[in-house]
PDB file of C-alpha atoms in Angstrom:
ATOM      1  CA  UNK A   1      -1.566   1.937  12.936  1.00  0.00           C
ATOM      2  CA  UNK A   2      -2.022  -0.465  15.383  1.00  0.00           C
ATOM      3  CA  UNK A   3      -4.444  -3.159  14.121  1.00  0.00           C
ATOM      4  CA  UNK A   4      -7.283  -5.397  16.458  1.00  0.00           C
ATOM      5  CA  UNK A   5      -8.180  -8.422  14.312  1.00  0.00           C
ATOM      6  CA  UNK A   6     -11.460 -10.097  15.139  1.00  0.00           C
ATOM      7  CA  UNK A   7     -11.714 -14.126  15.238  1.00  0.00           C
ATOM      8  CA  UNK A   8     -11.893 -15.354  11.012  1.00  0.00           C
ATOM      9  CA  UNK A   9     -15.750 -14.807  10.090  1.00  0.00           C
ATOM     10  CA  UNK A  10     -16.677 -13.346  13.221  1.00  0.00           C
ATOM     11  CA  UNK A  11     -18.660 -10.086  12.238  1.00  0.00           C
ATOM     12  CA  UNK A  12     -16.950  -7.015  14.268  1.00  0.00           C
ATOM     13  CA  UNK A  13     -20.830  -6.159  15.691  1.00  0.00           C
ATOM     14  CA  UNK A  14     -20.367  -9.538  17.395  1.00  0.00           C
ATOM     15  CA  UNK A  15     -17.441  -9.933  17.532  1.00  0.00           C
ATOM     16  CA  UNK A  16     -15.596 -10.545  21.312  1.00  0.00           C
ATOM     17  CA  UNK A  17     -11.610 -11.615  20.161  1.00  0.00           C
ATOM     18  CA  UNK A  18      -9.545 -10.007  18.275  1.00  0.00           C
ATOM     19  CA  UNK A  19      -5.313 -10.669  17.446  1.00  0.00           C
ATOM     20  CA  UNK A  20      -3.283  -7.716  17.410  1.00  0.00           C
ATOM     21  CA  UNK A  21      -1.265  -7.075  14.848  1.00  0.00           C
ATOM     22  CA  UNK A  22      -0.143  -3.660  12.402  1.00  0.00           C
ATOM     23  CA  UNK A  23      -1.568  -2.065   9.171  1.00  0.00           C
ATOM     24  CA  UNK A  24      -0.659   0.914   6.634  1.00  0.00           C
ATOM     25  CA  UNK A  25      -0.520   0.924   3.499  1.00  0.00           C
ATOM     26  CA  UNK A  26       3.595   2.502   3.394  1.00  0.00           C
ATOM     27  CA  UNK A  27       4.693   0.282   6.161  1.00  0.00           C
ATOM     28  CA  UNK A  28       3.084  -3.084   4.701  1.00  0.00           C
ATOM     29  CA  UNK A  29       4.927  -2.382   1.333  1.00  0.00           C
ATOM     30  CA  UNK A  30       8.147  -2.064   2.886  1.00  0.00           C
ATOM     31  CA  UNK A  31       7.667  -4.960   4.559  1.00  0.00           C
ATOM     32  CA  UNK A  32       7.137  -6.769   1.240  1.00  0.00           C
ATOM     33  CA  UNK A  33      10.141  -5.403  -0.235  1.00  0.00           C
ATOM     34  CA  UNK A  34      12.081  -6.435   2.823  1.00  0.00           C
ATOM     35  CA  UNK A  35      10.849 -10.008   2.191  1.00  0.00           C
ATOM     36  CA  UNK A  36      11.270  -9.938  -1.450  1.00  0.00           C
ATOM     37  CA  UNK A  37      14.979  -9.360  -1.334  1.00  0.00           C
ATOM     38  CA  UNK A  38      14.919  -5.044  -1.214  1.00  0.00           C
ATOM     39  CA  UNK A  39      15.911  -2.795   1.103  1.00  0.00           C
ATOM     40  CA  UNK A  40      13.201  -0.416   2.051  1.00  0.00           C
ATOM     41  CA  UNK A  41      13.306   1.906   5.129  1.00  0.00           C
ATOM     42  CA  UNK A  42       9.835   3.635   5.945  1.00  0.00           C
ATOM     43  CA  UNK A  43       9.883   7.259   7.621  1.00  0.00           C
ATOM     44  CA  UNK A  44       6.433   8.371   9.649  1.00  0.00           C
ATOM     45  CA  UNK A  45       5.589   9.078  12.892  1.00  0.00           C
ATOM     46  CA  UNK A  46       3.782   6.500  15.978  1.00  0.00           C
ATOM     47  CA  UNK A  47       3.068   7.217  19.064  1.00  0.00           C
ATOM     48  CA  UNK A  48       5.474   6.736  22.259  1.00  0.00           C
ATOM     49  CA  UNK A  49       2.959   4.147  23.577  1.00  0.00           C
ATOM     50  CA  UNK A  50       3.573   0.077  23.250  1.00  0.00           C
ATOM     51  CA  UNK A  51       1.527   0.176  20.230  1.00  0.00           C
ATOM     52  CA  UNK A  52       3.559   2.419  18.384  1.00  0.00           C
ATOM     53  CA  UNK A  53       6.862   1.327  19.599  1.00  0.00           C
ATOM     54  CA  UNK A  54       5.587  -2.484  18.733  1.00  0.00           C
ATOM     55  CA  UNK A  55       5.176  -1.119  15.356  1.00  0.00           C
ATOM     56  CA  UNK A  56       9.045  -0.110  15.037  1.00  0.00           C
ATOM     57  CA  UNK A  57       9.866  -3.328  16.452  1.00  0.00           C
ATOM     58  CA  UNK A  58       7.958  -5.335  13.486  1.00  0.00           C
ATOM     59  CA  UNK A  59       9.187  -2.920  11.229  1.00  0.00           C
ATOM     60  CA  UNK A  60      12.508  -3.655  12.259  1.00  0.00           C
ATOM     61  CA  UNK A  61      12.520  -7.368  12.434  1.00  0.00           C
ATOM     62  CA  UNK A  62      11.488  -7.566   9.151  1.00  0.00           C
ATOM     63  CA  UNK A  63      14.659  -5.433   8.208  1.00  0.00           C
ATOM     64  CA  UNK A  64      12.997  -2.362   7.440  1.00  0.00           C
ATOM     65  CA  UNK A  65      15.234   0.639   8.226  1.00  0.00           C
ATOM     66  CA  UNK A  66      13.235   2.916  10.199  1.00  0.00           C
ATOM     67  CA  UNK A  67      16.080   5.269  11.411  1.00  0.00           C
ATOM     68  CA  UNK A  68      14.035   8.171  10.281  1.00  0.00           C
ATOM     69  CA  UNK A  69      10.554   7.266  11.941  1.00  0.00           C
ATOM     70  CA  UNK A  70       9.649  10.024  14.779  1.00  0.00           C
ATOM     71  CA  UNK A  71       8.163   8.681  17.952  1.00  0.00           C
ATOM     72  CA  UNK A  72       5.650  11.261  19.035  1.00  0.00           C
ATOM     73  CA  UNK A  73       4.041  12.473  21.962  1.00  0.00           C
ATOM     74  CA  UNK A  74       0.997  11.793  21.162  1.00  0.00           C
ATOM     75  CA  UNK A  75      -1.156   8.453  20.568  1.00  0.00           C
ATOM     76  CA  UNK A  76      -0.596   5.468  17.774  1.00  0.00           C
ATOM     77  CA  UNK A  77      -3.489   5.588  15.783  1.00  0.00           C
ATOM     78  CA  UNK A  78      -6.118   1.810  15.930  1.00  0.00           C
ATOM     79  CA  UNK A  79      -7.780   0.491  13.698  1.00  0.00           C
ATOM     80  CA  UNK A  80     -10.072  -2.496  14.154  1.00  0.00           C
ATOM     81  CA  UNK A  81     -11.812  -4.797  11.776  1.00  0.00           C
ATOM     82  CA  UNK A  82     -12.866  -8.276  10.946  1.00  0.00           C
ATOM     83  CA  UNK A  83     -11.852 -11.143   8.601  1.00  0.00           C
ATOM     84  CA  UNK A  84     -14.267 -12.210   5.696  1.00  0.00           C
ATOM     85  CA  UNK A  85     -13.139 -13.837   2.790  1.00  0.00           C
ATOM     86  CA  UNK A  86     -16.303 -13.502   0.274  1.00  0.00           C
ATOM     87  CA  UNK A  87     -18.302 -10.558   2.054  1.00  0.00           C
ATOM     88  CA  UNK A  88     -18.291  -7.335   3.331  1.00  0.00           C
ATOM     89  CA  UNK A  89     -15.583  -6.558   5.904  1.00  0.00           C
ATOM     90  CA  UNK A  90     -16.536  -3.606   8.659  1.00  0.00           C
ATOM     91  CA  UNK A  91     -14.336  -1.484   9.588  1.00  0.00           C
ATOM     92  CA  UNK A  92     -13.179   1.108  12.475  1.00  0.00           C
ATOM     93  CA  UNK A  93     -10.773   3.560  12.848  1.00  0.00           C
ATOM     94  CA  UNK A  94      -9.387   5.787  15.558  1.00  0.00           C
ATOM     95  CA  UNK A  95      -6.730   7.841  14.485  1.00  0.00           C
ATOM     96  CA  UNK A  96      -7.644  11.482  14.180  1.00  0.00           C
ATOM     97  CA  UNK A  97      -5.084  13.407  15.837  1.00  0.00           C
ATOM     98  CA  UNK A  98      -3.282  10.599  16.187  1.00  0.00           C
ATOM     99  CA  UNK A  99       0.905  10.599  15.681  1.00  0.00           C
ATOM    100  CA  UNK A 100       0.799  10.200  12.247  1.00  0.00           C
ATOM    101  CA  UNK A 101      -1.251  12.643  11.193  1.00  0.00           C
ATOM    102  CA  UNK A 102       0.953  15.094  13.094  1.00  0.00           C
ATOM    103  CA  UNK A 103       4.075  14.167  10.124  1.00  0.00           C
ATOM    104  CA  UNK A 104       5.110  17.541   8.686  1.00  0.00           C
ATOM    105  CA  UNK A 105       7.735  18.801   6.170  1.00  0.00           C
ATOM    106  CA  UNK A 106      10.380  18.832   9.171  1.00  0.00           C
ATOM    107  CA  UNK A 107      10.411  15.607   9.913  1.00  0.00           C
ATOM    108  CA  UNK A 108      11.803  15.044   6.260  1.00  0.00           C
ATOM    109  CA  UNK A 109      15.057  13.906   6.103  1.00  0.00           C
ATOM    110  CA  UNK A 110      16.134  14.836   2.544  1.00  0.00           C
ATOM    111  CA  UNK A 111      19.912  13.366   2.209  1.00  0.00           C
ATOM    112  CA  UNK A 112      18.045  10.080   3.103  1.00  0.00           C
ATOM    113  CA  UNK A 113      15.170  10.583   0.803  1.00  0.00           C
ATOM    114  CA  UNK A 114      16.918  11.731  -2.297  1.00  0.00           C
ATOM    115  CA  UNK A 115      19.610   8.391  -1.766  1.00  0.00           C
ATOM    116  CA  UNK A 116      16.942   6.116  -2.606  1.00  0.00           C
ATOM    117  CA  UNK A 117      15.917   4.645  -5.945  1.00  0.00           C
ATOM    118  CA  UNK A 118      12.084   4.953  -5.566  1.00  0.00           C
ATOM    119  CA  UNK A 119      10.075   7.050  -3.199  1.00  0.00           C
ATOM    120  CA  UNK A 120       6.958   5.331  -2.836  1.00  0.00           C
ATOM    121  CA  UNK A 121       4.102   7.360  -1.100  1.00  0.00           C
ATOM    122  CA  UNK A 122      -0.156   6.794  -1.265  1.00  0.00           C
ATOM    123  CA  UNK A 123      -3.085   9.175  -0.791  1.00  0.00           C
ATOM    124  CA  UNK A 124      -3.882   8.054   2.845  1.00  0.00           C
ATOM    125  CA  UNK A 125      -0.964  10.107   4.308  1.00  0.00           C
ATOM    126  CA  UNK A 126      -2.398  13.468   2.593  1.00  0.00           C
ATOM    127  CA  UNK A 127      -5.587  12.801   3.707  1.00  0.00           C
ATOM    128  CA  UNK A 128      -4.578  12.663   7.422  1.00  0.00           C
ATOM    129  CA  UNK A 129      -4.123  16.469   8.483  1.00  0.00           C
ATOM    130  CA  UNK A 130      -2.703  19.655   6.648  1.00  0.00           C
ATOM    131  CA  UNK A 131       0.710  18.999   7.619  1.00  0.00           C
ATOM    132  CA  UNK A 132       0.435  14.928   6.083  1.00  0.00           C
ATOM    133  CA  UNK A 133      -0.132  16.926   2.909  1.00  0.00           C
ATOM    134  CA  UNK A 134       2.564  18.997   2.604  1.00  0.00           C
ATOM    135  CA  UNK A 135       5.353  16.839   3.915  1.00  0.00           C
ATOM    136  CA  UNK A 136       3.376  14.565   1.183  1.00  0.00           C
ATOM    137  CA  UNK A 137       3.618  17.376  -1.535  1.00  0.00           C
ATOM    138  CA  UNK A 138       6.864  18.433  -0.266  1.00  0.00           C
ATOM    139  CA  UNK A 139       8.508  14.877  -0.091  1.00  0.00           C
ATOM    140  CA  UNK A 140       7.262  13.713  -3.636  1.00  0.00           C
ATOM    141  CA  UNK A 141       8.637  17.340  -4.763  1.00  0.00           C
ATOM    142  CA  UNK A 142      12.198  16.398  -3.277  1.00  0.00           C
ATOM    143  CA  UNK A 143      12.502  13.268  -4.928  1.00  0.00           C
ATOM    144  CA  UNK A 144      11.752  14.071  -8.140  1.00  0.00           C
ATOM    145  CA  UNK A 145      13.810  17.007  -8.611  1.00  0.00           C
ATOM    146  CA  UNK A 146      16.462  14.593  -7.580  1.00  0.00           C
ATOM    147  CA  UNK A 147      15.759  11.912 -10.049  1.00  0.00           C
ATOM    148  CA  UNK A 148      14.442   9.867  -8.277  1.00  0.00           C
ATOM    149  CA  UNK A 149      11.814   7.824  -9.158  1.00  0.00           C
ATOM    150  CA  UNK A 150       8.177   8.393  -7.627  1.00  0.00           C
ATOM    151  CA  UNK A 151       5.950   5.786  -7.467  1.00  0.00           C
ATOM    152  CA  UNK A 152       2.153   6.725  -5.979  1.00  0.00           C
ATOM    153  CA  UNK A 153      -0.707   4.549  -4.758  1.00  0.00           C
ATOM    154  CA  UNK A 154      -3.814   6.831  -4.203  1.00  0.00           C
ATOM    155  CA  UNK A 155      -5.243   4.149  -1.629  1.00  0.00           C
ATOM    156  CA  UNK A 156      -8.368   6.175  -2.221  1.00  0.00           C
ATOM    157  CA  UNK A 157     -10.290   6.005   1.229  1.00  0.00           C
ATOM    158  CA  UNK A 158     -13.867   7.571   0.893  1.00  0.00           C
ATOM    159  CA  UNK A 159     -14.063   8.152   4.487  1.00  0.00           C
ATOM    160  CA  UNK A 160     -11.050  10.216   4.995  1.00  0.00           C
ATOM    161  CA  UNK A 161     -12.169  11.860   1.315  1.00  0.00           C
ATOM    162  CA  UNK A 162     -15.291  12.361   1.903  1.00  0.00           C
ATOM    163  CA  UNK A 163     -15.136  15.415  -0.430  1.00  0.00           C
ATOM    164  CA  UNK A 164     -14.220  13.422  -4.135  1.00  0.00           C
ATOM    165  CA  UNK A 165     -13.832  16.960  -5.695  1.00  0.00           C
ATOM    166  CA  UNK A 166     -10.905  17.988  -2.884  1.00  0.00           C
ATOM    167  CA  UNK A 167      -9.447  14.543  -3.116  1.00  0.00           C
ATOM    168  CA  UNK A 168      -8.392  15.069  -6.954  1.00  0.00           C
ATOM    169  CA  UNK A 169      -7.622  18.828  -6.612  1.00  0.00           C
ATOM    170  CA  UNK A 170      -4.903  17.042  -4.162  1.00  0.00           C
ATOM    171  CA  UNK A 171      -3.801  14.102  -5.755  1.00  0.00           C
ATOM    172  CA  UNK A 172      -3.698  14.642  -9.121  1.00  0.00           C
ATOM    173  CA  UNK A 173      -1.392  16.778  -9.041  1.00  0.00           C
ATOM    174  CA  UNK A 174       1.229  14.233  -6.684  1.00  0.00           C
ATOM    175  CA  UNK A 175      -0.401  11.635  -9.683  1.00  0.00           C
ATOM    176  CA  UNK A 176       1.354  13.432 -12.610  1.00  0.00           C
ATOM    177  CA  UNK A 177       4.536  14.316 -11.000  1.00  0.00           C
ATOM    178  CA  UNK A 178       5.132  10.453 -10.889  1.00  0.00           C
ATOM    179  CA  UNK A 179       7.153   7.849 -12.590  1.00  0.00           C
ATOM    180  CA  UNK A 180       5.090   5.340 -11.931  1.00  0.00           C
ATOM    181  CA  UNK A 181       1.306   5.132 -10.618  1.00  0.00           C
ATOM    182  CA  UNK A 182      -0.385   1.741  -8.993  1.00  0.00           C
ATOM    183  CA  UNK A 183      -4.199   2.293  -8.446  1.00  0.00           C
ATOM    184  CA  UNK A 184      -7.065   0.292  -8.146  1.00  0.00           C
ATOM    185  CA  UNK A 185     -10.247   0.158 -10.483  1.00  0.00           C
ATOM    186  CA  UNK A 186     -12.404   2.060  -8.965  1.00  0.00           C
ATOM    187  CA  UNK A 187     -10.360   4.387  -7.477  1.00  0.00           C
ATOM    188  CA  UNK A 188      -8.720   4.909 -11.553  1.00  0.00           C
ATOM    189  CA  UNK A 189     -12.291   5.887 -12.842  1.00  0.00           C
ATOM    190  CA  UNK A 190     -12.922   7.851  -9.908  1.00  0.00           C
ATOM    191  CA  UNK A 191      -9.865  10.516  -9.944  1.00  0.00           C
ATOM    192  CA  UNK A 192      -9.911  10.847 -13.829  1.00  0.00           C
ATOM    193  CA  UNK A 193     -13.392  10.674 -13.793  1.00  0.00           C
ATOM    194  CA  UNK A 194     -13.132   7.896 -17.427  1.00  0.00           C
ATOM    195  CA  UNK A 195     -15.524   5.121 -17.453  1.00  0.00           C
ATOM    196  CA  UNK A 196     -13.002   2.346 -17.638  1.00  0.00           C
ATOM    197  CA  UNK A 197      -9.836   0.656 -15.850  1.00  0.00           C
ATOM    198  CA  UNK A 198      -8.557   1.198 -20.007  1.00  0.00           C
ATOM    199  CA  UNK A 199      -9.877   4.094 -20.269  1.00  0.00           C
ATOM    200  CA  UNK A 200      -7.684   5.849 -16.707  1.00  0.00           C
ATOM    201  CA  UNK A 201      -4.768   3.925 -17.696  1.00  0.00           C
ATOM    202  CA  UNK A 202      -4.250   5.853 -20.652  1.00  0.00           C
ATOM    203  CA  UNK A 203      -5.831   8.922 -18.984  1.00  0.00           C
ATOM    204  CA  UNK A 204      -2.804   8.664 -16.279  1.00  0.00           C
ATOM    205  CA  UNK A 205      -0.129   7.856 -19.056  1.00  0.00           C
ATOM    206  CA  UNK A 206      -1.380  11.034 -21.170  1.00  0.00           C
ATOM    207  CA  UNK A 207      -0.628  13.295 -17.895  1.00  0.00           C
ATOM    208  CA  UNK A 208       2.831  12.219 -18.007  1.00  0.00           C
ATOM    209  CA  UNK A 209       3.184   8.885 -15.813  1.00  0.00           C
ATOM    210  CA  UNK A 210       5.605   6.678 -17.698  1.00  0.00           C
ATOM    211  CA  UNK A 211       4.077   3.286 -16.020  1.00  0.00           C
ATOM    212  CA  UNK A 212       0.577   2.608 -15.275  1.00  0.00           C
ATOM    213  CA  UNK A 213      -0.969  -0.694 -13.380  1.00  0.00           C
ATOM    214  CA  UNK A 214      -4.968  -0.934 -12.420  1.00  0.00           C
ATOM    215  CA  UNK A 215      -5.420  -3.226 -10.487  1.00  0.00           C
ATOM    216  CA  UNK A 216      -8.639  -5.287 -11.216  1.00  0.00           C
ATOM    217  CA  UNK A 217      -9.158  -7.963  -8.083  1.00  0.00           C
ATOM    218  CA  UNK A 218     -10.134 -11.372  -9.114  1.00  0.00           C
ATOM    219  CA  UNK A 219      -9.977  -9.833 -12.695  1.00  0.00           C
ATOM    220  CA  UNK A 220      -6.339  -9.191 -12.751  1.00  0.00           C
ATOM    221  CA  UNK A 221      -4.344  -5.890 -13.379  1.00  0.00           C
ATOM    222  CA  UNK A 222      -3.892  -3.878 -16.844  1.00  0.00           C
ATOM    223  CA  UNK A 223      -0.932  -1.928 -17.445  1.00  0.00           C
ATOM    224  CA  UNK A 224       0.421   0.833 -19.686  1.00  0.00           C
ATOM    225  CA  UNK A 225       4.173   1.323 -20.236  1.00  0.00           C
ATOM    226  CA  UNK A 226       5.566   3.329 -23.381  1.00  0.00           C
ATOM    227  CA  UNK A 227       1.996   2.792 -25.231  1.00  0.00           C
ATOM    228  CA  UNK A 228       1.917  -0.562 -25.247  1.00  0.00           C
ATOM    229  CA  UNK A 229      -0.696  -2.240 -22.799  1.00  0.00           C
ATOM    230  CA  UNK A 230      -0.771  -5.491 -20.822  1.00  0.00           C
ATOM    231  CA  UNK A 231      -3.277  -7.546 -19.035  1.00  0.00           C
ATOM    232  CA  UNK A 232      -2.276 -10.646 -16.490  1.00  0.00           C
ATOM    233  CA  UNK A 233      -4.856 -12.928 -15.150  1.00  0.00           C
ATOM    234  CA  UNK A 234      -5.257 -13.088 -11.518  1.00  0.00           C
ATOM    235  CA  UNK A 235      -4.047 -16.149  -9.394  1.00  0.00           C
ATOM    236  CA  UNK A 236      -7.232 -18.220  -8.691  1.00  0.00           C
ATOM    237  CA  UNK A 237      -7.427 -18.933  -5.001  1.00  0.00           C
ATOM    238  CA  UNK A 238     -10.369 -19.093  -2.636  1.00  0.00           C
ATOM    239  CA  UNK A 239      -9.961 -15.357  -0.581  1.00  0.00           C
ATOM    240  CA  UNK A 240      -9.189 -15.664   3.547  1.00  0.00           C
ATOM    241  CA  UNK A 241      -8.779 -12.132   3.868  1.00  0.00           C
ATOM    242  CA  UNK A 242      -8.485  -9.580   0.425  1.00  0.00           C
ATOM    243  CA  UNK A 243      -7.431  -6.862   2.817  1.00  0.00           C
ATOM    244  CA  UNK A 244      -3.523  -6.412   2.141  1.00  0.00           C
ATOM    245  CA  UNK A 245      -3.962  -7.413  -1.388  1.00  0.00           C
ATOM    246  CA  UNK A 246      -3.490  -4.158  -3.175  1.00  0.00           C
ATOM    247  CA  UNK A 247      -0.193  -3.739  -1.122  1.00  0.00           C
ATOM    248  CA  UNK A 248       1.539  -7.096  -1.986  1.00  0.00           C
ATOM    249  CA  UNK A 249       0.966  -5.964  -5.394  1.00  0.00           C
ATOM    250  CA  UNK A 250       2.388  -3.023  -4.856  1.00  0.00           C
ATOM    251  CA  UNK A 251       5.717  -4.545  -3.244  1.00  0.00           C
ATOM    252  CA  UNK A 252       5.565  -7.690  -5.543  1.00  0.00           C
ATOM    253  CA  UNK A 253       5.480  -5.309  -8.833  1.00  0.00           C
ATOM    254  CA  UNK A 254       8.531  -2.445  -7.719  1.00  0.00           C
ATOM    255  CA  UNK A 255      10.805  -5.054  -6.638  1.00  0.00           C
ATOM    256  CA  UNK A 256      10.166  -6.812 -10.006  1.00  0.00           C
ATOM    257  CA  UNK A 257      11.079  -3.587 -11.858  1.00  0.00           C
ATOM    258  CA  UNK A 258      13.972  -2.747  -9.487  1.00  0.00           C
ATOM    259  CA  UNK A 259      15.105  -5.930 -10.635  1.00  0.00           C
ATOM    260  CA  UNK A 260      14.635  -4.735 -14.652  1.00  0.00           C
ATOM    261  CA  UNK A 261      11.462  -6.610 -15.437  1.00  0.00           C
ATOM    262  CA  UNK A 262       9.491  -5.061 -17.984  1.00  0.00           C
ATOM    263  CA  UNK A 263       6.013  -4.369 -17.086  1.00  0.00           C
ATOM    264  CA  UNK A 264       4.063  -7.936 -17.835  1.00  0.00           C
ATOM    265  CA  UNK A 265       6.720  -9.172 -15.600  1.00  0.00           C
ATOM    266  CA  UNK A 266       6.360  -6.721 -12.628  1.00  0.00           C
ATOM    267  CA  UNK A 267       2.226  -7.105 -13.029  1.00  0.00           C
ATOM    268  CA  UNK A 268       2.608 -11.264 -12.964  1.00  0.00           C
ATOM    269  CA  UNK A 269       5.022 -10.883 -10.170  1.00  0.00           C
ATOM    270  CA  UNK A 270       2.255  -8.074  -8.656  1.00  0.00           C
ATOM    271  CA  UNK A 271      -1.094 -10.779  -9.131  1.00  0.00           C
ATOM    272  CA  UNK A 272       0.965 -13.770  -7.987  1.00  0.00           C
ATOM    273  CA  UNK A 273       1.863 -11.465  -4.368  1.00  0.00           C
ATOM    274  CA  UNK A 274      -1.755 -10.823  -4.318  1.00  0.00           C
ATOM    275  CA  UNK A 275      -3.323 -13.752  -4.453  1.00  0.00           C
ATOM    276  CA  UNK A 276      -0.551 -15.544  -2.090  1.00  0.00           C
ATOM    277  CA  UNK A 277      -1.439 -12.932   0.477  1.00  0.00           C
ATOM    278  CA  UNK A 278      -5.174 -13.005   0.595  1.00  0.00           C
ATOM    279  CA  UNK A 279      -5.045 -16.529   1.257  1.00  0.00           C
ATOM    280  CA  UNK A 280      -3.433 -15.302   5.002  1.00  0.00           C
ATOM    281  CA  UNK A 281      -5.256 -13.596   6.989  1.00  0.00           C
ATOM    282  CA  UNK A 282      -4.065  -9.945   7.873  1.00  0.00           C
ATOM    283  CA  UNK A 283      -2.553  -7.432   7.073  1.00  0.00           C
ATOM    284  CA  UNK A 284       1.366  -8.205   6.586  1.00  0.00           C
ATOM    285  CA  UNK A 285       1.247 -11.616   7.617  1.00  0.00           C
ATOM    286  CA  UNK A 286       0.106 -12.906   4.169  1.00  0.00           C
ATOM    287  CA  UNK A 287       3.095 -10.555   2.571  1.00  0.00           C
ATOM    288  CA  UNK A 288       5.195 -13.485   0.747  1.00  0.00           C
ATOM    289  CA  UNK A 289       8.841 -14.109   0.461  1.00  0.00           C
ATOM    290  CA  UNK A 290      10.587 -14.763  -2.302  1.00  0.00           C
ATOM    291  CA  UNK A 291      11.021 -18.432  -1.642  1.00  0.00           C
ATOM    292  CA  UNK A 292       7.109 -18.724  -2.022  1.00  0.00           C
ATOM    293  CA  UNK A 293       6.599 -16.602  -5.024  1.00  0.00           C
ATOM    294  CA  UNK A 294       9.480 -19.186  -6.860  1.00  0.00           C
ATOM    295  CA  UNK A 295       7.855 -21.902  -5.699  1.00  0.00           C
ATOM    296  CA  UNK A 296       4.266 -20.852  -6.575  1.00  0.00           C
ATOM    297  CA  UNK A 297       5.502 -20.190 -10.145  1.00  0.00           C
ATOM    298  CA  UNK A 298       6.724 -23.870 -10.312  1.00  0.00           C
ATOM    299  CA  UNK A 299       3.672 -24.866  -9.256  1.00  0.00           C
ATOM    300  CA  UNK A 300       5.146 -26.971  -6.183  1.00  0.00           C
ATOM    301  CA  UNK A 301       2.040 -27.350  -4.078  1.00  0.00           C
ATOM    302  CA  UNK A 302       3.628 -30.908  -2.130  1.00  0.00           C
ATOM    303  CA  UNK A 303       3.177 -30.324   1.655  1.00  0.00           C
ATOM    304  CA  UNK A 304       6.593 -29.092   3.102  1.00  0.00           C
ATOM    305  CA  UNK A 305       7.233 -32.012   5.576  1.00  0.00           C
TER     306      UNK A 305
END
């Protein structure tokens, strides 16, 4: 989607400037890939409208391959919200019947899906229209037959789930056919209906997911891998903007295990990304490079001058 950024604590009611910019959940994680040193490509649909082809050219110059996006007929989907760090952040959408929603199993490409090492998808895309959910279904169905590795962020949005008991009837299912599942807290207790982050890790893991991160905000993440559990402290910053957060965890965390890391290393790597991002705000802007993320560890905090 296109994204309308109001002014830094500016409430949206009031609000009367905004920065333009991009946002989705798949695209920002490839773009953190991208800048972490892995090659991602991200396959969707925008509209053939400046917004949408502005998207392909971010996309793009961030080295994401996006030789199998469709540019559609119809309209890029907007969304438009403001920037709080410690409060409530409002937001809007406009994006029913927009491009994306119009993705279906044709547009799937499956030589180019099956040649990758991890299919990543969320619970967004299936939410968007009937089609979304099959080339969803369909796509996470390709890849694994292949071997290939699935890993699934339910990005559980109320308001395009409105209906909790349909959302788990559809992504349960895409949960348990996956290698590896990223989720946040709430979201966790919510689709396996346990009381605790601890409590849906091992929920998830018992259902056949081999890796398990819940991702805990300014507490952290907990992870599951082969029965043995994990928890890694969060990076203590003062918040710009959380929005993005759960994505530069996501990115932070696969390219850490496509580089081997074991899972305390890809969930430090994950809550270092997040808490380097949220001090940006914005969507992707926030999304760190590698550079940053070495010299964060080393704790070099000298102004670069």
């Amino acid at each position: 989607m296109a994204l309308f950024r109001a002014d830094p604590a500016e409430p949206l009611r009031t609000a009367r400037r905004f920065s333009r910019s991009m946002a989705g959940a798949e695209s920002n994680l490839a773009i953190g890939l991208c800048r972490l040193g892995c090659p991602a490509g991200w396959f969707g649909r925008v509209g053939d409208d400046p917004l949408g082809l502005g998207i392909l050219d971010t996309l793009r110059g961030e080295g994401v391959d996006v030789s199998r996006a469709v540019v559609d007929d119809g309209f890029t989907g907007v969304l438009v919200r403001d920037v709080h760090g410690e409060r409530r952040i409002d937001v809007v959408y406009a994006r029913q019947g927009s491009a994306a929603s119009r993705l279906s199993v044709s547009d799937l490409d499956q030589d180019y899906l099956t040649s990758a090492r991890v299919l990543h998808v969320t619970g967004i895309t299936p939410a968007l229209s009937p089609s979304a959910r099959e080339a969803t279904a369909e796509a996470v169905r390709l890849a694994a037959e292949a071997g290939v590795t699935v890993c699934i962020d339910p990005n559980l949005r109320r308001r395009l789930w409105p209906d909790m008991a349909r959302a788990r009837r559809t992504l349960l299912p895409l949960l348990e056919r996956a290698q590896i599942v990223l989720v946040g807290h709430a979201e966790a207790t919510a689709l396996t209906g346990e009381e605790t982050a601890d409590a849906a890790a091992r929920w998830l893991a018992d259902h056949g997911v081999a890796m398990v991160a819940v991702k805990l905000g300014a507490g952290g993440a907990l992870g599951l891998h082969d029965g043995r559990g994990y928890h890694g402290p969060a990076l203590p910053v003062h918040p710009v903007d959380p929005i993005g957060a759960g994505d530069a965890f996501d990115a932070a965390f696969l390219a850490a295990w496509l580089r081997g890391a074991d899972l305390a290393g890809c969930i430090d790597d994950g809550n270092l990304a997040a808490g380097l991002s949220i001090q940006v705000s914005g969507d992707i802007e926030g999304l760190p490079y590698r550079r940053e993320m070495d010299e964060r560890r080393a704790n070099n905090l000298e102004t670069n001058r």
